[in-house]
């Protein structure tokens, strides 16, 4: 069965500093991988996705993620964090049809300090 | 485009009553809608998948008689929590997919916070 692990429950980053959120997955075949962001009391917004091809994917709001099959990882990065990036970030893996049957990690809460 | 709305955004009800939550795709036809439940500081757990005009498929451990899902049209799905109890208090999120050419991407609603007293 698919599973997603986000080892960091929360992370604090200074505004302007770089960010990396970790995500490890377990899936038998080539996974479909996603990062979503959730602001307090709101639904999820898709930041980026990996289906195939280039392992470095660019997303919205300046985020990128790199798929590393050998490490079963799909870490999210941003070179310079803004205060508005403070939110909950979820990594997810999809089944053979991509977006269907998404399995989410437990999330990482990002705090941005001045 | 690809906007999904939920109504109400929050609801408080007494134990034993039923609550209906609506999920609408505003600018596309959603052939499939998903209902998730999110407990505080936890991830989203898929409750059920519904295809328009068909019975919903529930995930293991989700009581279909307690969480009634109806997907009567391509733009509307409803979740009814019957005989709600305090342990049903949670954040319920729906998503919708069905846009051709978008890889069946799920678009999420803003969620409904249910509090059962």
XYZ file of C-alpha atoms in Angstrom:
231
model
C 0.000 0.000 0.000
C 1.075 3.543 -0.640
C 2.280 5.675 2.225
C 3.834 9.076 2.700
C 6.096 10.215 5.503
C 6.791 13.800 6.382
C 9.318 13.536 9.203
C 9.133 17.148 10.306
C 5.978 18.125 12.178
C 6.908 21.776 12.158
C 9.783 23.895 10.896
C 10.703 27.497 11.639
C 12.562 29.470 9.010
C 13.660 33.079 9.020
C 12.146 35.270 6.360
C 14.448 35.350 3.373
C 16.148 32.079 4.245
C 15.918 28.958 2.145
C 13.477 26.160 2.873
C 13.419 22.416 2.370
C 10.525 20.237 3.472
C 11.099 16.526 3.432
C 8.831 13.880 1.996
C 9.423 10.161 1.624
C 7.005 7.821 -0.055
C 6.383 4.142 -0.355
C 4.876 2.896 -3.599
C 5.494 -0.145 -5.736
C 5.445 1.498 -9.132
C 6.374 4.902 -10.484
C 4.534 7.266 -8.201
C 2.546 10.356 -8.923
C 3.680 12.891 -6.343
C 2.183 16.146 -5.175
C 2.733 18.995 -2.777
C -0.220 20.940 -1.436
C -0.386 23.978 0.823
C -3.160 24.648 3.298
C -3.681 27.994 4.973
C -5.541 28.039 8.309
C -9.179 27.053 7.929
C -8.915 26.667 4.187
C -8.779 23.899 1.648
C -5.731 22.675 -0.166
C -3.986 24.363 -3.042
C -1.755 22.392 -5.395
C 1.799 23.724 -5.437
C 3.290 21.284 -7.905
C 3.135 17.730 -9.166
C 5.397 15.077 -10.623
C 4.031 12.559 -13.085
C 7.041 11.744 -15.257
C 9.948 13.304 -17.112
C 12.217 15.918 -15.575
C 12.753 15.047 -11.939
C 12.999 18.695 -10.915
C 9.559 20.242 -11.094
C 8.667 23.865 -10.762
C 5.515 24.998 -9.040
C 3.655 28.107 -8.111
C 4.818 30.732 -5.631
C 8.487 30.005 -6.345
C 8.446 26.444 -5.037
C 10.218 23.491 -6.633
C 10.585 19.829 -5.764
C 12.944 17.102 -6.838
C 11.970 13.480 -7.315
C 14.731 11.097 -6.282
C 13.763 7.517 -6.971
C 16.844 6.069 -5.262
C 15.888 7.809 -2.029
C 12.108 7.525 -2.451
C 11.969 11.223 -1.764
C 10.178 14.262 -3.136
C 11.449 17.201 -1.108
C 9.997 20.652 -1.509
C 12.295 23.656 -1.713
C 12.138 27.395 -1.921
C 15.231 29.617 -2.114
C 13.818 32.555 -0.153
C 10.855 32.253 2.169
C 8.288 35.014 2.577
C 6.129 35.555 5.653
C 3.086 34.669 3.566
C 4.473 31.160 3.080
C 3.599 30.269 6.673
C 1.079 27.433 6.323
C 0.689 23.667 6.487
C 2.312 21.708 3.687
C 1.188 18.257 2.647
C 2.973 15.791 0.440
C 0.779 13.235 -1.300
C 1.129 10.223 -3.547
C -1.415 9.196 -6.128
C -2.264 5.861 -7.642
C -1.932 4.568 -11.163
C -4.473 7.070 -12.419
C -2.570 10.020 -11.020
C -4.773 12.200 -8.917
C -7.157 9.516 -7.847
C -6.915 7.899 -4.410
C -4.487 10.436 -3.020
C -2.674 9.416 0.155
C -1.448 12.331 2.200
C 1.402 12.687 4.640
C 0.764 14.095 8.086
C 1.884 17.548 7.055
C 4.609 19.988 8.059
C 3.696 23.291 9.599
C 5.952 26.091 8.412
C 6.514 29.031 10.692
C 8.305 32.087 9.346
C 10.149 34.293 11.781
C 10.953 37.952 11.104
C -11.237 28.396 -13.243
C -11.569 25.128 -11.333
C -13.295 26.559 -8.294
C -14.914 24.319 -5.717
C -17.145 25.715 -3.017
C -18.508 24.233 0.169
C -21.477 25.258 2.206
C -21.668 25.909 5.039
C -18.137 26.913 5.969
C -18.867 26.050 9.576
C -21.764 24.525 11.466
C -22.563 23.794 15.081
C -25.235 21.254 15.871
C -26.634 19.298 18.772
C -25.821 15.663 19.303
C -28.289 13.416 17.528
C -29.159 15.795 14.727
C -28.173 15.465 11.069
C -26.060 17.910 9.140
C -25.781 18.308 5.376
C -22.680 19.715 3.703
C -22.730 20.759 0.066
C -19.831 20.655 -2.357
C -20.153 22.419 -5.681
C -17.880 22.705 -8.696
C -18.587 26.214 -9.920
C -17.017 26.291 -13.358
C -16.518 22.719 -14.468
C -18.296 19.413 -14.533
C -17.058 17.121 -11.816
C -17.453 13.499 -12.777
C -15.825 12.472 -9.518
C -15.972 14.038 -6.090
C -14.073 13.055 -2.997
C -14.831 13.620 0.662
C -12.047 13.902 3.222
C -11.962 14.301 6.951
C -9.215 16.138 8.770
C -8.703 16.056 12.507
C -6.754 18.866 14.186
C -3.076 18.785 13.342
C -3.524 15.639 11.257
C -3.624 14.800 7.607
C -6.589 14.372 5.349
C -8.171 10.962 5.367
C -10.230 9.955 2.366
C -13.730 8.969 3.415
C -15.371 8.195 0.112
C -15.299 8.661 -3.627
C -18.447 9.451 -5.545
C -19.084 9.374 -9.256
C -22.021 11.263 -10.682
C -25.094 9.102 -10.792
C -23.504 6.212 -8.934
C -23.312 5.051 -5.357
C -20.332 6.296 -3.427
C -17.399 4.043 -2.678
C -16.462 4.243 0.973
C -13.028 3.681 2.441
C -12.523 0.963 4.983
C -13.784 1.932 8.395
C -16.145 4.663 7.183
C -19.785 3.968 8.023
C -21.838 4.467 4.874
C -25.076 4.667 6.835
C -23.710 7.446 8.976
C -22.042 9.470 6.254
C -24.532 9.627 3.406
C -23.108 10.859 0.122
C -25.154 11.922 -2.846
C -23.707 12.999 -6.184
C -26.841 13.735 -8.137
C -25.397 16.128 -10.694
C -22.093 16.986 -12.307
C -21.722 20.059 -10.134
C -23.064 19.031 -6.751
C -22.271 16.435 -4.132
C -23.627 16.365 -0.601
C -22.389 14.735 2.566
C -24.940 14.193 5.316
C -23.699 13.313 8.759
C -26.612 11.481 10.330
C -27.220 11.381 14.073
C -24.093 13.382 14.683
C -22.096 12.875 17.863
C -19.232 14.881 19.359
C -16.677 12.473 17.908
C -17.881 13.473 14.443
C -16.601 16.981 15.048
C -13.976 17.571 12.408
C -13.000 19.530 9.324
C -14.624 18.048 6.241
C -13.094 18.822 2.861
C -14.386 17.903 -0.544
C -12.571 17.847 -3.842
C -13.739 17.499 -7.396
C -12.141 16.244 -10.557
C -13.210 15.718 -14.105
C -11.547 18.272 -16.284
C -10.388 16.659 -19.472
C -6.737 17.401 -20.130
C -5.958 18.129 -16.514
C -5.021 14.569 -15.650
C -8.043 14.260 -13.424
C -6.581 16.812 -11.035
C -8.487 17.176 -7.780
C -9.565 20.698 -6.914
C -10.297 21.221 -3.257
C -13.025 23.129 -1.529
C -12.321 25.412 1.436
C -13.684 22.924 3.938
C -16.509 22.814 6.472
C -15.843 22.796 10.175
C -18.413 20.714 12.020
C -18.779 21.011 15.776
C -21.210 18.679 17.503
C -22.211 19.661 21.017
